Amino acid sequence: MMNQINEIKVSVCVVTYNQEKYLAECLEKLVNQQTNFAFEIIVGEDCSTDQTRSIVQQYYEKYPDLIVPILHEKNVGALENIRQVYAQAKGKYIAHVDGDDIALEGKLQKQFDALEAHPECNICSHDVKNIDAESNVLDFQNWIYPAGKYTLFDLFKKMPFFAHSSKMFRNNILESEWNNLFSNPDILDIDIHFLNLQKGNIIHLGENLGLYRVNVGMSNVGKKVNALLPKGNIRIYEKGLNHFQTDKEKINILKKYYARAMLNCAYNYAVYDGDISKFREYLNYSLQQSKLNKLQIIFIIVSLVPQLFFPLLKFRSKGRV
């Protein structure tokens, strides 16, 4: 809980919809954050069909000086919910937290201190551990990255290397910029990161300060590939090529990253959908970006005999988890 009453320094922006199972724990961890600055917790509740709204109301009644509820009268969708919550933020910094994720002790203070100490950085992120629907910590695919300072270009090496709920950023995006970004109904977290990084770098804290819930959100659509994700990859890499167009060295490197990302999309279509046409489509995207390499040759062979190799890829993916 905030330790002194003064100007709001951090706006914690929580977006939630049908998360009655998780939201109370999320909010409880936030209201008990110990800081030497004032913060607010803005909760955008998108007309849930379960008891999520009543949980928001209970916390508002208990913590009226901390909780700022935005209770939509009709379902506005995830993107509009985020836009409206960000628009209400009074703080110098915004900390994004999804309603099913958990902030650990010290998160807000440590991120605030890092951004205060690094005015050249627009984002502060941190490591998180993955948890499942029952809050069990998972031992795979955790968001762990070396501590340090990173640029927009670094983001393309591992895109992204931090979870959205680990991000605190400067509240310096113009309303017109947010409106323009959110006018595209297909944007993803990475589009927001890209906009943030037009105005500074990333300072990443190599410390676990959060828990990120997996297999309950948009990336897990009936255990099939969500088409928004591979399309989002293409959109962001095209933005990157345009942004760095005057730097030939970076363009050449970026195209290699682009090609690798498209192979990953093709792989996911093979493993989760068994979709031969999509596999070949994203393989072709990869081949358009860089010269033929060993991995691409392997994928070409797979594309010729998918009925043989797709089951092998699926078996291999289970072994990796």
Tab-separated table of C-alpha atoms in Angstrom:
chain	number	residue	atom	x	y	z
A	1	MET	CA	0.000	0.000	0.000
A	2	MET	CA	1.280	3.503	-0.712
A	3	ASN	CA	3.265	4.982	2.136
A	4	GLN	CA	2.546	8.645	1.613
A	5	ILE	CA	-0.164	10.818	0.127
A	6	ASN	CA	1.135	12.927	-2.754
A	7	GLU	CA	0.993	13.163	-6.517
A	8	ILE	CA	0.345	9.826	-8.239
A	9	LYS	CA	3.618	8.490	-9.619
A	10	VAL	CA	2.507	5.098	-10.947
A	11	SER	CA	-0.800	4.070	-12.459
A	12	VAL	CA	-1.223	0.314	-12.308
A	13	CYS	CA	-3.530	-0.516	-15.201
A	14	VAL	CA	-5.419	-3.780	-14.787
A	15	VAL	CA	-7.619	-5.120	-17.576
A	16	THR	CA	-10.014	-7.924	-16.791
A	17	TYR	CA	-12.846	-9.952	-18.262
A	18	ASN	CA	-14.374	-13.142	-16.819
A	19	GLN	CA	-11.502	-13.638	-14.379
A	20	GLU	CA	-13.401	-14.252	-11.143
A	21	LYS	CA	-11.054	-17.125	-10.346
A	22	TYR	CA	-7.924	-14.963	-10.470
A	23	LEU	CA	-8.728	-11.260	-10.031
A	24	ALA	CA	-8.904	-11.120	-6.215
A	25	GLU	CA	-5.377	-12.515	-5.894
A	26	CYS	CA	-4.145	-10.105	-8.570
A	27	LEU	CA	-5.614	-7.077	-6.766
A	28	GLU	CA	-4.571	-8.282	-3.311
A	29	LYS	CA	-0.923	-8.436	-4.382
A	30	LEU	CA	-1.176	-4.945	-5.861
A	31	VAL	CA	-2.852	-3.154	-2.948
A	32	ASN	CA	-0.167	-4.554	-0.631
A	33	GLN	CA	2.782	-3.285	-2.661
A	34	GLN	CA	5.083	-1.242	-0.393
A	35	THR	CA	6.317	1.964	-2.038
A	36	ASN	CA	7.696	5.386	-1.101
A	37	PHE	CA	5.433	7.005	-3.708
A	38	ALA	CA	1.709	7.243	-4.328
A	39	PHE	CA	0.107	4.935	-6.857
A	40	GLU	CA	-3.346	4.109	-8.145
A	41	ILE	CA	-4.830	0.871	-9.454
A	42	ILE	CA	-7.152	1.436	-12.414
A	43	VAL	CA	-9.274	-1.619	-13.163
A	44	GLY	CA	-11.061	-1.883	-16.497
A	45	GLU	CA	-13.882	-4.417	-16.133
A	46	ASP	CA	-15.327	-5.336	-19.529
A	47	CYS	CA	-18.883	-6.349	-18.642
A	48	SER	CA	-18.008	-9.862	-17.480
A	49	THR	CA	-20.634	-12.597	-17.356
A	50	ASP	CA	-19.260	-14.050	-14.113
A	51	GLN	CA	-18.535	-12.433	-10.697
A	52	THR	CA	-15.523	-10.416	-11.848
A	53	ARG	CA	-17.364	-7.081	-11.529
A	54	SER	CA	-18.458	-7.761	-7.972
A	55	ILE	CA	-14.816	-8.449	-7.049
A	56	VAL	CA	-13.815	-5.073	-8.501
A	57	GLN	CA	-16.578	-3.382	-6.524
A	58	GLN	CA	-15.553	-5.139	-3.304
A	59	TYR	CA	-11.973	-3.940	-3.664
A	60	TYR	CA	-13.115	-0.418	-4.509
A	61	GLU	CA	-15.234	-0.322	-1.354
A	62	LYS	CA	-12.316	-1.600	0.731
A	63	TYR	CA	-9.610	0.556	-0.917
A	64	PRO	CA	-11.370	3.672	-2.307
A	65	ASP	CA	-8.112	5.664	-2.247
A	66	LEU	CA	-6.317	3.079	-4.351
A	67	ILE	CA	-8.805	1.421	-6.687
A	68	VAL	CA	-10.193	3.367	-9.659
A	69	PRO	CA	-12.884	1.214	-11.294
A	70	ILE	CA	-13.865	1.569	-14.944
A	71	LEU	CA	-17.049	-0.468	-15.293
A	72	HIS	CA	-18.070	-0.646	-18.923
A	73	GLU	CA	-21.806	-0.681	-19.550
A	74	LYS	CA	-21.326	-3.010	-22.502
A	75	ASN	CA	-18.505	-5.247	-23.662
A	76	VAL	CA	-15.981	-3.078	-25.521
A	77	GLY	CA	-13.348	-5.718	-26.215
A	78	ALA	CA	-9.804	-6.145	-24.922
A	79	LEU	CA	-8.171	-3.399	-26.968
A	80	GLU	CA	-10.708	-0.699	-26.175
A	81	ASN	CA	-10.570	-1.726	-22.533
A	82	ILE	CA	-6.793	-1.201	-22.509
A	83	ARG	CA	-7.090	2.115	-24.357
A	84	GLN	CA	-9.610	3.501	-21.895
A	85	VAL	CA	-7.663	2.332	-18.858
A	86	TYR	CA	-4.445	3.914	-20.165
A	87	ALA	CA	-6.335	7.131	-20.937
A	88	GLN	CA	-7.333	7.441	-17.260
A	89	ALA	CA	-3.783	7.042	-15.970
A	90	LYS	CA	-2.558	9.983	-13.882
A	91	GLY	CA	0.865	8.616	-13.083
A	92	LYS	CA	4.265	9.483	-14.497
A	93	TYR	CA	4.534	5.762	-15.218
A	94	ILE	CA	2.058	3.057	-16.232
A	95	ALA	CA	2.404	-0.538	-15.019
A	96	HIS	CA	0.343	-2.965	-17.091
A	97	VAL	CA	-1.015	-6.025	-15.279
A	98	ASP	CA	-3.526	-8.473	-16.730
A	99	GLY	CA	-6.236	-9.509	-14.289
A	100	ASP	CA	-5.074	-13.128	-14.132
A	101	ASP	CA	-1.400	-12.351	-13.456
A	102	ILE	CA	0.367	-11.695	-10.161
A	103	ALA	CA	2.781	-8.955	-9.082
A	104	LEU	CA	5.329	-10.095	-6.506
A	105	GLU	CA	6.613	-8.042	-3.580
A	106	GLY	CA	8.782	-5.098	-4.555
A	107	LYS	CA	7.715	-4.966	-8.202
A	108	LEU	CA	6.418	-1.392	-8.300
A	109	GLN	CA	9.195	0.134	-6.204
A	110	LYS	CA	12.025	-1.568	-8.099
A	111	GLN	CA	10.642	-0.649	-11.512
A	112	PHE	CA	9.966	2.926	-10.437
A	113	ASP	CA	13.521	3.259	-9.113
A	114	ALA	CA	14.972	1.824	-12.334
A	115	LEU	CA	13.093	4.257	-14.576
A	116	GLU	CA	13.980	7.191	-12.313
A	117	ALA	CA	17.652	6.185	-12.571
A	118	HIS	CA	17.529	5.682	-16.368
A	119	PRO	CA	15.776	8.637	-18.026
A	120	GLU	CA	16.950	7.362	-21.419
A	121	CYS	CA	14.750	4.281	-20.982
A	122	ASN	CA	11.036	4.296	-21.715
A	123	ILE	CA	10.286	0.747	-20.526
A	124	CYS	CA	11.294	-1.241	-17.461
A	125	SER	CA	10.622	-4.987	-17.622
A	126	HIS	CA	11.527	-7.924	-15.393
A	127	ASP	CA	11.661	-11.716	-15.365
A	128	VAL	CA	8.488	-13.652	-14.607
A	129	LYS	CA	7.667	-17.287	-13.986
A	130	ASN	CA	4.820	-19.039	-15.763
A	131	ILE	CA	1.903	-20.477	-13.818
A	132	ASP	CA	-1.001	-22.594	-14.998
A	133	ALA	CA	-4.734	-22.175	-14.436
A	134	GLU	CA	-4.356	-23.647	-10.938
A	135	SER	CA	-1.439	-21.314	-10.036
A	136	ASN	CA	1.172	-24.082	-10.209
A	137	VAL	CA	4.592	-22.771	-11.250
A	138	LEU	CA	5.659	-24.267	-14.583
A	139	ASP	CA	9.243	-25.174	-15.401
A	140	PHE	CA	9.181	-24.357	-19.112
A	141	GLN	CA	9.151	-21.256	-21.288
A	142	ASN	CA	9.655	-18.876	-18.374
A	143	TRP	CA	10.363	-15.256	-19.235
A	144	ILE	CA	13.989	-15.059	-18.127
A	145	TYR	CA	16.463	-12.676	-19.763
A	146	PRO	CA	19.804	-11.136	-18.717
A	147	ALA	CA	19.556	-7.866	-16.820
A	148	GLY	CA	20.659	-4.836	-18.790
A	149	LYS	CA	19.739	-2.091	-21.178
A	150	TYR	CA	18.191	-2.942	-24.555
A	151	THR	CA	17.090	-1.070	-27.654
A	152	LEU	CA	14.203	-1.448	-30.079
A	153	PHE	CA	16.502	-3.426	-32.364
A	154	ASP	CA	17.375	-5.812	-29.527
A	155	LEU	CA	13.664	-6.585	-29.165
A	156	PHE	CA	13.705	-8.368	-32.522
A	157	LYS	CA	16.344	-10.870	-31.365
A	158	LYS	CA	13.825	-12.491	-29.029
A	159	MET	CA	10.430	-10.974	-29.619
A	160	PRO	CA	9.397	-10.177	-27.033
A	161	PHE	CA	11.712	-11.248	-24.200
A	162	PHE	CA	9.388	-9.947	-21.485
A	163	ALA	CA	5.744	-10.520	-20.578
A	164	HIS	CA	3.300	-7.638	-20.983
A	165	SER	CA	2.397	-7.865	-17.285
A	166	SER	CA	6.048	-7.247	-16.401
A	167	LYS	CA	6.136	-3.863	-18.113
A	168	MET	CA	6.220	-0.401	-16.553
A	169	PHE	CA	6.593	2.470	-18.997
A	170	ARG	CA	6.624	6.250	-19.133
A	171	ASN	CA	3.213	7.807	-19.566
A	172	ASN	CA	4.381	9.919	-22.512
A	173	ILE	CA	2.345	8.540	-25.411
A	174	LEU	CA	-0.029	11.116	-26.870
A	175	GLU	CA	-3.742	10.348	-26.931
A	176	SER	CA	-3.679	10.628	-30.732
A	177	GLU	CA	-0.879	8.035	-30.873
A	178	TRP	CA	-2.833	5.605	-28.697
A	179	ASN	CA	-5.988	6.169	-30.746
A	180	ASN	CA	-4.115	5.547	-33.984
A	181	LEU	CA	-2.547	2.358	-32.641
A	182	PHE	CA	-5.785	0.965	-31.222
A	183	SER	CA	-7.692	1.736	-34.420
A	184	ASN	CA	-6.254	-1.533	-35.745
A	185	PRO	CA	-8.364	-4.336	-34.212
A	186	ASP	CA	-5.566	-6.887	-34.693
A	187	ILE	CA	-2.796	-5.261	-32.642
A	188	LEU	CA	-0.917	-7.298	-30.046
A	189	ASP	CA	1.258	-6.546	-27.029
A	190	ILE	CA	4.285	-6.266	-29.307
A	191	ASP	CA	2.667	-3.367	-31.207
A	192	ILE	CA	2.370	-1.479	-27.919
A	193	HIS	CA	6.021	-2.247	-27.099
A	194	PHE	CA	7.053	-0.973	-30.531
A	195	LEU	CA	5.255	2.334	-29.932
A	196	ASN	CA	6.794	2.701	-26.453
A	197	LEU	CA	10.265	2.137	-27.855
A	198	GLN	CA	10.005	5.013	-30.301
A	199	LYS	CA	10.757	7.212	-27.276
A	200	GLY	CA	13.478	5.347	-25.396
A	201	ASN	CA	15.146	2.059	-24.543
A	202	ILE	CA	14.392	-0.849	-22.196
A	203	ILE	CA	15.929	-1.422	-18.797
A	204	HIS	CA	15.385	-5.061	-17.895
A	205	LEU	CA	15.621	-6.272	-14.309
A	206	GLY	CA	16.967	-9.813	-14.217
A	207	GLU	CA	14.813	-10.612	-11.212
A	208	ASN	CA	11.565	-12.540	-10.926
A	209	LEU	CA	8.941	-9.998	-9.885
A	210	GLY	CA	5.794	-11.561	-11.282
A	211	LEU	CA	3.807	-14.636	-12.216
A	212	TYR	CA	2.344	-14.926	-15.706
A	213	ARG	CA	-0.609	-17.203	-16.316
A	214	VAL	CA	-0.372	-19.314	-19.474
A	215	ASN	CA	-2.834	-21.470	-21.423
A	216	VAL	CA	-5.831	-19.345	-20.456
A	217	GLY	CA	-5.546	-16.384	-22.841
A	218	MET	CA	-5.634	-15.503	-26.513
A	219	SER	CA	-2.502	-17.444	-27.484
A	220	ASN	CA	-4.262	-20.675	-26.585
A	221	VAL	CA	-7.315	-20.878	-28.812
A	222	GLY	CA	-8.535	-24.463	-28.576
A	223	LYS	CA	-4.885	-25.566	-28.771
A	224	LYS	CA	-4.786	-24.219	-32.307
A	225	VAL	CA	-2.637	-21.419	-33.698
A	226	ASN	CA	-4.285	-18.046	-33.154
A	227	ALA	CA	-4.057	-16.436	-36.605
A	228	LEU	CA	-3.489	-13.011	-35.030
A	229	LEU	CA	-0.078	-14.087	-33.737
A	230	PRO	CA	1.688	-15.020	-37.022
A	231	LYS	CA	0.045	-12.045	-38.741
A	232	GLY	CA	1.293	-9.863	-35.911
A	233	ASN	CA	4.816	-11.180	-36.461
A	234	ILE	CA	4.676	-10.107	-40.092
A	235	ARG	CA	3.276	-6.685	-39.193
A	236	ILE	CA	5.966	-5.958	-36.599
A	237	TYR	CA	8.863	-7.089	-38.767
A	238	GLU	CA	7.555	-4.950	-41.615
A	239	LYS	CA	7.418	-2.009	-39.188
A	240	GLY	CA	10.994	-2.810	-38.212
A	241	LEU	CA	12.204	-2.903	-41.810
A	242	ASN	CA	10.583	0.470	-42.401
A	243	HIS	CA	11.998	1.942	-39.167
A	244	PHE	CA	15.597	0.848	-39.899
A	245	GLN	CA	15.440	1.321	-43.681
A	246	THR	CA	18.458	3.651	-43.794
A	247	ASP	CA	20.725	1.226	-41.917
A	248	LYS	CA	21.687	-1.571	-44.339
A	249	GLU	CA	23.558	-3.593	-41.716
A	250	LYS	CA	20.579	-3.674	-39.371
A	251	ILE	CA	18.216	-4.426	-42.255
A	252	ASN	CA	20.260	-7.491	-43.213
A	253	ILE	CA	20.264	-8.762	-39.631
A	254	LEU	CA	16.567	-7.979	-39.210
A	255	LYS	CA	15.695	-9.996	-42.305
A	256	LYS	CA	17.428	-13.020	-40.776
A	257	TYR	CA	15.371	-12.602	-37.605
A	258	TYR	CA	12.274	-12.185	-39.767
A	259	ALA	CA	13.061	-15.389	-41.677
A	260	ARG	CA	13.574	-17.314	-38.435
A	261	ALA	CA	10.303	-15.999	-36.980
A	262	MET	CA	8.399	-17.139	-40.086
A	263	LEU	CA	9.876	-20.636	-39.751
A	264	ASN	CA	8.651	-20.680	-36.167
A	265	CYS	CA	5.159	-19.765	-37.387
A	266	ALA	CA	5.320	-22.552	-39.977
A	267	TYR	CA	6.433	-24.987	-37.271
A	268	ASN	CA	3.486	-24.029	-35.048
A	269	TYR	CA	1.029	-24.595	-37.894
A	270	ALA	CA	2.536	-28.054	-38.422
A	271	VAL	CA	2.446	-29.006	-34.734
A	272	TYR	CA	-0.848	-27.505	-33.562
A	273	ASP	CA	-2.989	-27.396	-36.704
A	274	GLY	CA	-1.410	-29.923	-39.060
A	275	ASP	CA	-2.068	-27.272	-41.711
A	276	ILE	CA	0.048	-27.992	-44.791
A	277	SER	CA	-0.980	-24.863	-46.714
A	278	LYS	CA	-0.179	-22.520	-43.794
A	279	PHE	CA	3.107	-24.334	-43.202
A	280	ARG	CA	4.110	-23.725	-46.811
A	281	GLU	CA	2.821	-20.135	-46.720
A	282	TYR	CA	5.035	-19.167	-43.782
A	283	LEU	CA	7.962	-21.135	-45.169
A	284	ASN	CA	7.664	-18.983	-48.307
A	285	TYR	CA	7.613	-15.833	-46.159
A	286	SER	CA	10.873	-17.026	-44.608
A	287	LEU	CA	12.494	-17.719	-47.962
A	288	GLN	CA	11.583	-14.220	-49.146
A	289	GLN	CA	13.605	-12.647	-46.332
A	290	SER	CA	16.968	-14.411	-46.413
A	291	LYS	CA	19.207	-16.675	-48.443
A	292	LEU	CA	18.677	-20.409	-48.203
A	293	ASN	CA	20.079	-21.892	-44.979
A	294	LYS	CA	20.182	-25.376	-43.465
A	295	LEU	CA	17.047	-24.947	-41.389
A	296	GLN	CA	15.083	-23.680	-44.375
A	297	ILE	CA	16.241	-26.675	-46.411
A	298	ILE	CA	14.943	-28.991	-43.683
A	299	PHE	CA	11.593	-27.179	-43.742
A	300	ILE	CA	11.441	-27.491	-47.546
A	301	ILE	CA	11.938	-31.256	-47.214
A	302	VAL	CA	9.201	-31.376	-44.566
A	303	SER	CA	6.868	-29.475	-46.914
A	304	LEU	CA	7.370	-32.124	-49.595
A	305	VAL	CA	6.368	-35.050	-47.369
A	306	PRO	CA	4.207	-33.486	-44.604
A	307	GLN	CA	2.271	-36.676	-43.900
A	308	LEU	CA	5.557	-38.233	-42.746
A	309	PHE	CA	7.173	-35.316	-40.930
A	310	PHE	CA	4.241	-33.509	-39.268
A	311	PRO	CA	3.656	-36.361	-36.752
A	312	LEU	CA	7.395	-36.341	-35.968
A	313	LEU	CA	7.361	-32.586	-35.345
A	314	LYS	CA	4.348	-32.942	-33.074
A	315	PHE	CA	6.056	-35.704	-31.117
A	316	ARG	CA	9.214	-33.592	-30.830
A	317	SER	CA	7.243	-30.620	-29.514
A	318	LYS	CA	5.792	-32.739	-26.684
A	319	GLY	CA	9.291	-33.781	-25.729
A	320	ARG	CA	10.409	-30.151	-25.536
A	321	VAL	CA	7.662	-29.309	-23.000
